[in-house]
Coordinates of C-alpha atoms and ligand atoms in Angstrom, one line a residue:
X1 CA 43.7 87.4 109.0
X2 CA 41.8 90.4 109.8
X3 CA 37.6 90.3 109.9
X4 CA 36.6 91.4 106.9
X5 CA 32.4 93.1 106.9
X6 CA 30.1 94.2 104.3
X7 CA 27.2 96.1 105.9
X8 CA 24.1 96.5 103.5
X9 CA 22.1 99.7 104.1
X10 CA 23.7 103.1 105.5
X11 CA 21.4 104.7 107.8
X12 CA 21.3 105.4 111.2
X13 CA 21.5 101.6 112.2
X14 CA 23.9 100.5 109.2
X15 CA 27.0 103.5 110.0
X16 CA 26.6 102.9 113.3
X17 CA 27.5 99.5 113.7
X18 CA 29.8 99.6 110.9
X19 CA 31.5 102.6 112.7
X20 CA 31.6 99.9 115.9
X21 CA 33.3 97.2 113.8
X22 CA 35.8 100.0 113.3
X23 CA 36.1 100.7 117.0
X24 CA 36.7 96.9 118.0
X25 CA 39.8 96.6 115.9
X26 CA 38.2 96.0 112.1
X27 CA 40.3 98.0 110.0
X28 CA 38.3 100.8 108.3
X29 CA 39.7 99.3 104.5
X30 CA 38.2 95.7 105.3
X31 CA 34.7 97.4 105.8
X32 CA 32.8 97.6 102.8
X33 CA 28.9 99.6 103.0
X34 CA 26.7 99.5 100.0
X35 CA 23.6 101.8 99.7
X36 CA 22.4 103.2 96.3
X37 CA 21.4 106.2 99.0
X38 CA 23.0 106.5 101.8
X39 CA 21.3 108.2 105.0
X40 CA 18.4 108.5 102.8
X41 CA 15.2 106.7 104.5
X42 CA 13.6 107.0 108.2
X43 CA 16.7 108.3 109.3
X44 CA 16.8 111.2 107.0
X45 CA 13.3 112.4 108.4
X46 CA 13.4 111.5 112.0
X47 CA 12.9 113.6 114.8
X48 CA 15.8 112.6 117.1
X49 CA 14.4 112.6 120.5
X50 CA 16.6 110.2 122.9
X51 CA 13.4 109.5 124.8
X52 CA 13.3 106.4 126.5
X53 CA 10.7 107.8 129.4
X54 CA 8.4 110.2 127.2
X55 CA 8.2 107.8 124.4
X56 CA 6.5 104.9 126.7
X57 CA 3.6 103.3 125.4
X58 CA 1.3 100.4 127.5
X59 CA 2.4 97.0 126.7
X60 CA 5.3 97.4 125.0
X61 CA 7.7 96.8 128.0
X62 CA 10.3 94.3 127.1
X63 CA 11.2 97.8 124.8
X64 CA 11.9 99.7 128.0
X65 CA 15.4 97.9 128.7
X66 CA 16.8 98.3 125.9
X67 CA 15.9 102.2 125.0
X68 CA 16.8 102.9 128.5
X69 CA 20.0 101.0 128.2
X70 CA 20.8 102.7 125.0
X71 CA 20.2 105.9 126.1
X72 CA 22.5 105.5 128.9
X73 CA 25.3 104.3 126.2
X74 CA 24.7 107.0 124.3
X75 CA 27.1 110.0 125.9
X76 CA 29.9 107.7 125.4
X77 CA 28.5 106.4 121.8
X78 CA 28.7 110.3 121.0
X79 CA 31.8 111.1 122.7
X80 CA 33.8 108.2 120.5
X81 CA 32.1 109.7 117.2
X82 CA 33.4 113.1 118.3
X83 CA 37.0 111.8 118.6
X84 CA 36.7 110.3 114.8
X85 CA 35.0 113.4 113.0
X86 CA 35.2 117.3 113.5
X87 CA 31.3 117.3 112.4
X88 CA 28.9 118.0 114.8
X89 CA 26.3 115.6 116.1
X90 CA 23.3 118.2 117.7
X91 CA 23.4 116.1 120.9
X92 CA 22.1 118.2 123.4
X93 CA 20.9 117.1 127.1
X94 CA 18.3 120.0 127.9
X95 CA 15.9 117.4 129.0
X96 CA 12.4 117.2 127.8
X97 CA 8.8 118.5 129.0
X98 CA 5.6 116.7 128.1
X99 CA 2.1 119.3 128.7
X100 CA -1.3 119.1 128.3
X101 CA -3.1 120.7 125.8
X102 CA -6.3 120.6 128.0
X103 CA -8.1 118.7 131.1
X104 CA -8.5 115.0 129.7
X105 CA -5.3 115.4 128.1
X106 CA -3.7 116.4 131.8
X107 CA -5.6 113.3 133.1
X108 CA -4.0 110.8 130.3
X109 CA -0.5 112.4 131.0
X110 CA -1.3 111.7 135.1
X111 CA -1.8 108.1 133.9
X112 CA 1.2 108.1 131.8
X113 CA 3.5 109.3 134.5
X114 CA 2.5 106.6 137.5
X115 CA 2.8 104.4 134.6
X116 CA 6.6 106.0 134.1
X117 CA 7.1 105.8 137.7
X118 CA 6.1 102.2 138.0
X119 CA 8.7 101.2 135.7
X120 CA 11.4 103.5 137.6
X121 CA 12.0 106.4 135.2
X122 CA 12.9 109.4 136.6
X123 CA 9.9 112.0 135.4
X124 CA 9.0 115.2 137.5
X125 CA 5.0 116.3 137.9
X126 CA 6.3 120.1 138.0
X127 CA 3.0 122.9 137.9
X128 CA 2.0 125.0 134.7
X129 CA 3.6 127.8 136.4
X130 CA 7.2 126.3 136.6
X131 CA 6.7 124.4 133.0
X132 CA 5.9 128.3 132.0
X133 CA 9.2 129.4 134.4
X134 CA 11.5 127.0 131.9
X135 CA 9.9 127.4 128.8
X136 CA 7.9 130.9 128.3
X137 CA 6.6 130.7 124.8
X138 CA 4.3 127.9 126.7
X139 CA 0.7 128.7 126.7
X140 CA -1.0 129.8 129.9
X141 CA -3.6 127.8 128.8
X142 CA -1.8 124.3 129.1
X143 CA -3.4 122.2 131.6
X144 CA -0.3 119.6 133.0
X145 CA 3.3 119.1 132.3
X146 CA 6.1 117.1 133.5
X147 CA 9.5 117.3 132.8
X148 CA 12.0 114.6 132.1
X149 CA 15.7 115.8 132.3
X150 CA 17.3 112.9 131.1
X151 CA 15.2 112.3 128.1
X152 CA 17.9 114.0 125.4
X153 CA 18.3 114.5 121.3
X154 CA 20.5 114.3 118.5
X155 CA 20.3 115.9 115.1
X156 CA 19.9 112.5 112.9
X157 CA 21.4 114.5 109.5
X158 CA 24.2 116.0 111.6
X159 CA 24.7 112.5 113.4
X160 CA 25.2 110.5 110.2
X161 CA 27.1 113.2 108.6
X162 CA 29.6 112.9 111.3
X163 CA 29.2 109.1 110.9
X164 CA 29.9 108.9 107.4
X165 CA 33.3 111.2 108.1
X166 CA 34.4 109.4 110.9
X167 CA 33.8 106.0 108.6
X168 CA 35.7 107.4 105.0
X169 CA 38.2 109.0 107.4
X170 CA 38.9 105.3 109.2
X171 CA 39.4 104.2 105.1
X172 CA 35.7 102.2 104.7
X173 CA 34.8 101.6 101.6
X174 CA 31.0 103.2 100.3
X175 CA 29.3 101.3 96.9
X176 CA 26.7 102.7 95.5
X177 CA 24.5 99.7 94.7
X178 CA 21.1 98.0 96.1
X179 CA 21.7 94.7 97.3
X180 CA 19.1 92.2 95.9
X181 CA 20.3 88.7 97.0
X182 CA 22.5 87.2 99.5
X183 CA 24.2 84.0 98.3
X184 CA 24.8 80.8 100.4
X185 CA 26.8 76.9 100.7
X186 CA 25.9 73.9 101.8
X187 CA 26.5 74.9 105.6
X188 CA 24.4 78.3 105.2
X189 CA 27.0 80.4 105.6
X190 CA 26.5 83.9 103.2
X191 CA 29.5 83.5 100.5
X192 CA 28.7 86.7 98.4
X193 CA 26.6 90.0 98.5
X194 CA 24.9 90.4 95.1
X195 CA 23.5 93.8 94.1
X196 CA 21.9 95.8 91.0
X197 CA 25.6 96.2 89.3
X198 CA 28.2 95.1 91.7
X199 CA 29.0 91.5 93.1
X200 CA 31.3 91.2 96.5
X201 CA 33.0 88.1 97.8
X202 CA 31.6 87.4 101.1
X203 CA 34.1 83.9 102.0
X204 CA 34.6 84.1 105.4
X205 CA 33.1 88.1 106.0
X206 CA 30.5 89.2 108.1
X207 CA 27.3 90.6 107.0
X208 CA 25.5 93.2 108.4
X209 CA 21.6 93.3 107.1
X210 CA 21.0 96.8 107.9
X211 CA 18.7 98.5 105.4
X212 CA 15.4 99.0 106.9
X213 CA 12.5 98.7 104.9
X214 CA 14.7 96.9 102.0
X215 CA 15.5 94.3 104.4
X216 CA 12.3 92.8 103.7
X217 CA 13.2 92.8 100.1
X218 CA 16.6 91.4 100.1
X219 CA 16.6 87.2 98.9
X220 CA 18.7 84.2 99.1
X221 CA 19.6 84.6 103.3
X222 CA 16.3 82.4 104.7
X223 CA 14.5 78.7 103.4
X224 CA 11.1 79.7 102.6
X225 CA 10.2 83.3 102.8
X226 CA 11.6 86.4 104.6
X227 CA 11.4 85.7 107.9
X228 CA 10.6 89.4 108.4
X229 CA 7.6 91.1 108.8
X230 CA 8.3 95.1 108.2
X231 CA 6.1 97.5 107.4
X232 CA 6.1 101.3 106.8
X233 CA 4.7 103.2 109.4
X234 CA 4.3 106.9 107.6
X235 CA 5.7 109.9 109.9
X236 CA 5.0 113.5 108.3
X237 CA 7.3 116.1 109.6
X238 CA 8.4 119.8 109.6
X239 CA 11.5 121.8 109.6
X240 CA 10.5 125.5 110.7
X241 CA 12.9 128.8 110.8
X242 CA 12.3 130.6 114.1
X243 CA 12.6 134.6 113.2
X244 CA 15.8 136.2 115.2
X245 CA 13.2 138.2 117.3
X246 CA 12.0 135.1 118.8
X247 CA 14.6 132.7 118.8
X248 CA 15.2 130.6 121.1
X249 CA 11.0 129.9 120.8
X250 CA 11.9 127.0 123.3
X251 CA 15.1 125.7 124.2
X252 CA 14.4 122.3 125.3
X253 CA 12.1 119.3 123.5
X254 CA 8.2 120.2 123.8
X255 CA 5.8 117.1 123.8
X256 CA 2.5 117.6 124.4
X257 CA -1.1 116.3 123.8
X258 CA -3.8 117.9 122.0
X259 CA -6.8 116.1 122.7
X260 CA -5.0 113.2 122.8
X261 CA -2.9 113.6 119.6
X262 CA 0.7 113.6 119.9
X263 CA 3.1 116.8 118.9
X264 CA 7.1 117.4 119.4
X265 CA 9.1 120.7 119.0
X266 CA 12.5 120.1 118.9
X267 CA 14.9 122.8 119.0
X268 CA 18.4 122.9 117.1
X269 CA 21.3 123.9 117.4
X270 CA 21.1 126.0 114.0
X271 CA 17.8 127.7 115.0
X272 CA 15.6 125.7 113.5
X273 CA 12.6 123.9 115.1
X274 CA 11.3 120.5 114.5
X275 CA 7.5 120.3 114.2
X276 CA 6.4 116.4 114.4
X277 CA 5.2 113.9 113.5
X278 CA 2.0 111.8 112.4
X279 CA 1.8 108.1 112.4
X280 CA 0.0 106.5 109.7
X281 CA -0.3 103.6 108.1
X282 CA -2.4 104.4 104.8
X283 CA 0.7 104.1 102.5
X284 CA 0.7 107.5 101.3
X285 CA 4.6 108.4 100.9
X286 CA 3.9 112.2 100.7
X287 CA 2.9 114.6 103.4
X288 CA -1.0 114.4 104.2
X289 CA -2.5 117.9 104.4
X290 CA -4.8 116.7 107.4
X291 CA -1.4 115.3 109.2
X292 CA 0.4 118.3 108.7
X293 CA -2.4 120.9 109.5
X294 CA -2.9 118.6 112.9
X295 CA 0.5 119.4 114.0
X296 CA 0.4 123.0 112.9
X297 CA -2.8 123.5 114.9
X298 CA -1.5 121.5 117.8
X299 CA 1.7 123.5 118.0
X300 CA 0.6 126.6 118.0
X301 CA -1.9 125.5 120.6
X302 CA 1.3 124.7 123.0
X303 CA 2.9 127.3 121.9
X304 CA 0.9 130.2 120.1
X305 CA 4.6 131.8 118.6
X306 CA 4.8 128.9 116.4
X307 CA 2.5 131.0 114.6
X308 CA 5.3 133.6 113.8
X309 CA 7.7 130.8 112.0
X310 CA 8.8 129.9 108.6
X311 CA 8.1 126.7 107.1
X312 CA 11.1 125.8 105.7
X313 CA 10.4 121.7 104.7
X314 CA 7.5 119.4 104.8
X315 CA 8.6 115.7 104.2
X316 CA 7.4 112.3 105.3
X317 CA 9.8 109.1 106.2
X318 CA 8.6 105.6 106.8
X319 CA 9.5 104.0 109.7
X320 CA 10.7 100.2 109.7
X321 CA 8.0 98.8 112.0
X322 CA 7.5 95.1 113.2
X323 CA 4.0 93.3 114.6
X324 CA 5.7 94.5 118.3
X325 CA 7.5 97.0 118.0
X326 CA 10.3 95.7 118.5
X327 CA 13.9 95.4 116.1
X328 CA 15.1 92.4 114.4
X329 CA 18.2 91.9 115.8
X330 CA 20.6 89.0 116.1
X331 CA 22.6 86.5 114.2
X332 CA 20.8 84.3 111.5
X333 CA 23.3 82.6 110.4
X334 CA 26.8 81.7 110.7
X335 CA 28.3 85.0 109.3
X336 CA 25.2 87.0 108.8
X337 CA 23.5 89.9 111.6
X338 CA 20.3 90.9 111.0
X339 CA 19.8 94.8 112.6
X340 CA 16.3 96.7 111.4
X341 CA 12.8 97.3 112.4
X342 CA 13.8 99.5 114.8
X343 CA 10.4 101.4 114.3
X344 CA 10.0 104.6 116.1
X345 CA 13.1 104.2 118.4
X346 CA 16.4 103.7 115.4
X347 CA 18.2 106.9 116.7
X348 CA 17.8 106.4 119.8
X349 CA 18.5 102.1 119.9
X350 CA 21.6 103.4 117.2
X351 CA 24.0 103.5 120.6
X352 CA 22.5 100.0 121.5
X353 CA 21.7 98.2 118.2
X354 CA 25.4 99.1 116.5
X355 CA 27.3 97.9 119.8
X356 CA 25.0 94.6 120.0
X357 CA 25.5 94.0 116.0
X358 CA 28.9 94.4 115.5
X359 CA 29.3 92.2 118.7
X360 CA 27.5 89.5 117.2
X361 CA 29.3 89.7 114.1
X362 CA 32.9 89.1 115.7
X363 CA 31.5 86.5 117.6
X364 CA 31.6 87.8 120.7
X365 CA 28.4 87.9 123.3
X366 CA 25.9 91.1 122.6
X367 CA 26.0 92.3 126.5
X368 CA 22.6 92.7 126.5
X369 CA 19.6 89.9 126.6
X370 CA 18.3 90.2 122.7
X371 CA 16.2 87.0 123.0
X372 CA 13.1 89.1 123.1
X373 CA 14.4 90.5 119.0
X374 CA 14.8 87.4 117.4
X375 CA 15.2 88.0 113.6
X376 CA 12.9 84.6 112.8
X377 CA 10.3 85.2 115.5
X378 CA 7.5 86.3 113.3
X379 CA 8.5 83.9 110.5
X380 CA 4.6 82.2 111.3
X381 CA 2.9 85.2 111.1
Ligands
FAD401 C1 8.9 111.1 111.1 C2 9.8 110.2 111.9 C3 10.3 110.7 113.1 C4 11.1 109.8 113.9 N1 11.6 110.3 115.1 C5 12.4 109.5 115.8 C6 13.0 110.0 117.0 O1 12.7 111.1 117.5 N2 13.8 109.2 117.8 C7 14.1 107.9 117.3 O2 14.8 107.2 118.0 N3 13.6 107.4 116.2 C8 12.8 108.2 115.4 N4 12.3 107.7 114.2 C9 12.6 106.3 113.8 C10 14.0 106.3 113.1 O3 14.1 107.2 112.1 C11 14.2 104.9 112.5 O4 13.9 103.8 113.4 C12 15.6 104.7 112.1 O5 16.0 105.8 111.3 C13 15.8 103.4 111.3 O6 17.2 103.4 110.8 P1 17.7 102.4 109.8 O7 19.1 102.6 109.5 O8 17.3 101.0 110.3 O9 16.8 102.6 108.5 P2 16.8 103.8 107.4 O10 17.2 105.1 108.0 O11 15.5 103.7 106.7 O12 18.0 103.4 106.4 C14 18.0 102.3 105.6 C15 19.0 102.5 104.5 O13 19.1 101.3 103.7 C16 19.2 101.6 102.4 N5 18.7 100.5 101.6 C17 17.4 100.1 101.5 N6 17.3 98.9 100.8 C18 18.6 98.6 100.4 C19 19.2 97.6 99.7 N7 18.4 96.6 99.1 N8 20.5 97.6 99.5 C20 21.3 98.5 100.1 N9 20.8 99.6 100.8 C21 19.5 99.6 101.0 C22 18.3 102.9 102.2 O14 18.8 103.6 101.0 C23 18.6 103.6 103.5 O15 19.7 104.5 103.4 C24 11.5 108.5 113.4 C25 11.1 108.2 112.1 C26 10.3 109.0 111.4 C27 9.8 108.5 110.0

């Protein structure tokens, strides 16, 4: 009989992998995705950067493999999606450069770049000059960049737009409904996916746990308590309209430091621009006026004709984080995956985390050492 899958949350990390299970042979009517929002959380707000050198951050190295390894599957994650959907994706390969908004901040990306090095990823020390030569909306006034060509983006609406295509195309099935409970037998073994309204016979399925945040909220799958330990990890965020006069402002990714405070421009393919993003963790889920006047400031410190946009949308998402930054992901059961707290890096571990997951459901080996992203790991914390 054919595998049969229900995948609970449809973000980023939930269409993916279900769009994977498609890809290795599960038909498309056998796949069943329930969200009572679909594409609606962190993914909804992200940033999109496929950064797996400019995002580094000390001590979080058993990361590095696997953003560098998904960023590598990426072009051909992409290229499959293309061949399912018409919609676009945004996934451009302009490369990235990181500047300095002054002296210490030149010193700290110095650091951060023999730090890059050390762990072999390919990041250029290039002079303000040639940083203005590529980009020249730059300031004169930056004091360092570097340039990382292989550090890449994708539009996350456009990319699970497409995914959500390519998936009712291939005949999956979408509920709306927010699953509260997983039931199990005897063996522990998941035989049915309760939610708000709608009950689904899980005999002999696979589940996918894929829902983020609400995977900390979803009973019935563990002994004791949740074994997971997510938080939200706040993320303002702006979408800015670039007048015709000026546009392209910048036509690759812009990261930069502003005494020391992190800032992205992204441009996309629609002439918009990016402006992000804070991290904070004072659960306030709508945007901070300090956070957002930070990265306004910043910006226009970078790159002074940020001045001269639109605002067109301010929101905040929360990302899914963990006590070390890495996901949850592997199987915890017989029939049941667990794929979330992907954190800061969900778009870009999508091309990863979906592969590994819908692996793991059919039963087949993950190709990739996930021992460090045990789901139960933190289950004494
Ligand atoms: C401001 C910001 C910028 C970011 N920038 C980047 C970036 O540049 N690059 C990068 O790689 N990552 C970035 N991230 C991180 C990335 O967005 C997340 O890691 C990723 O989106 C997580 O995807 P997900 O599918 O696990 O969760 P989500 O996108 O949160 O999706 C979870 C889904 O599950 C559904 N759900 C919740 N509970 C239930 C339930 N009980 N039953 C059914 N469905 C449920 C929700 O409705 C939602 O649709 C950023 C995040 C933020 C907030």
């Amino acid at each position: 009989m054919p595998q049969t899958a229900h995948v609970i949350g449809a973000g980023v990390i939930g269409l993916a992998t279900a769009f994977e299970l498609t890809e290795r042979g599960v038909p498309g009517a056998r796949v069943t995705i329930l969200d009572p929002d679909p594409a609606s959380g962190a993914t909804h707000h992200a940033g999109g950067m496929l950064a797996p050198a400019a995002e580094v951050q000390y001590r979080q190295e058993p990361l590095f493999p696997l953003m560098l390894e998904s960023a590598a599957r990426y072009p051909s994650f992409v290229d499959r999606l293309h061949s399912a959907t018409p919609l676009p994706t945004g996934h451009r390969t302009d490369g990235t450069l990181v500047v300095a908004g002054d002296r210490a901040d030149a010193g700290h990306l110095e650091d951060l770049t023999r730090y890059q090095h050390t762990h072999g990823m390919a990041v250029e020390r290039i002079t303000v000059r040639e940083a203005r030569r590529m980009e020249p909306s730059l300031s004169p006034a930056i004091a360092g960049a570097v340039h990382i060509p292989g550090d890449h983006q994708v539009s996350p609406r456009l990319l699970v737009a497409a995914l959500r295509d390519a998936l009712t195309r291939r005949g999956v099935r979408f509920v709306a409904d927010e699953v509260t409970n997983l039931v199990r037998d005897g063996a522990g073994a998941v035989t049915e996916v309760v939610g708000e309204r709608t009950r689904h016979d899980a005999t002999g399925a696979q589940v996918i746990l894929a829902n983020g945040l609400g995977a900390g909220r979803v009973g019935g799958w563990f002994d004791e308590t949740n074994p997971l330990r997510l938080r939200p990890v706040y993320g303002d965020i702006l979408r800015l309209g670039v007048p015709a006069a000026l546009d392209p402002l910048v036509s690759k990714v812009i990261r930069g430091f502003v005494e020391d405070r992190p800032v992205y421009l992204i441009p996309r393919d629609d002439g918009t621009l990016t402006l992000g993003a804070t991290s904070r963790e004072d659960i306030q889920p709508k945007p901070r006026l300090g956070g957002v006047y930070d990265l306004i400031r910043d910006a226009v410190a970078l790159a002074p004709g940020v001045e001269e946009t639109t605002l067109l949308e301010t929101t905040v998402g929360a990302r899914p984080g963990t006590p070390d930054d890495l996901p949850y992901l592997g199987a915890v059961a017989e029939n049941l995956v667990v794929s979330t707290g992907y954190f800061r890096h969900g778009i870009l571990l999508a091309a990863l985390g979906a592969e590994a997951g819908a692996r793991l459901a059919l039963g087949e080996s993950p190709d990739v050492d996930l021992r460090a992203c045990a789901p139960v790991r933190h289950s004494h914390l």
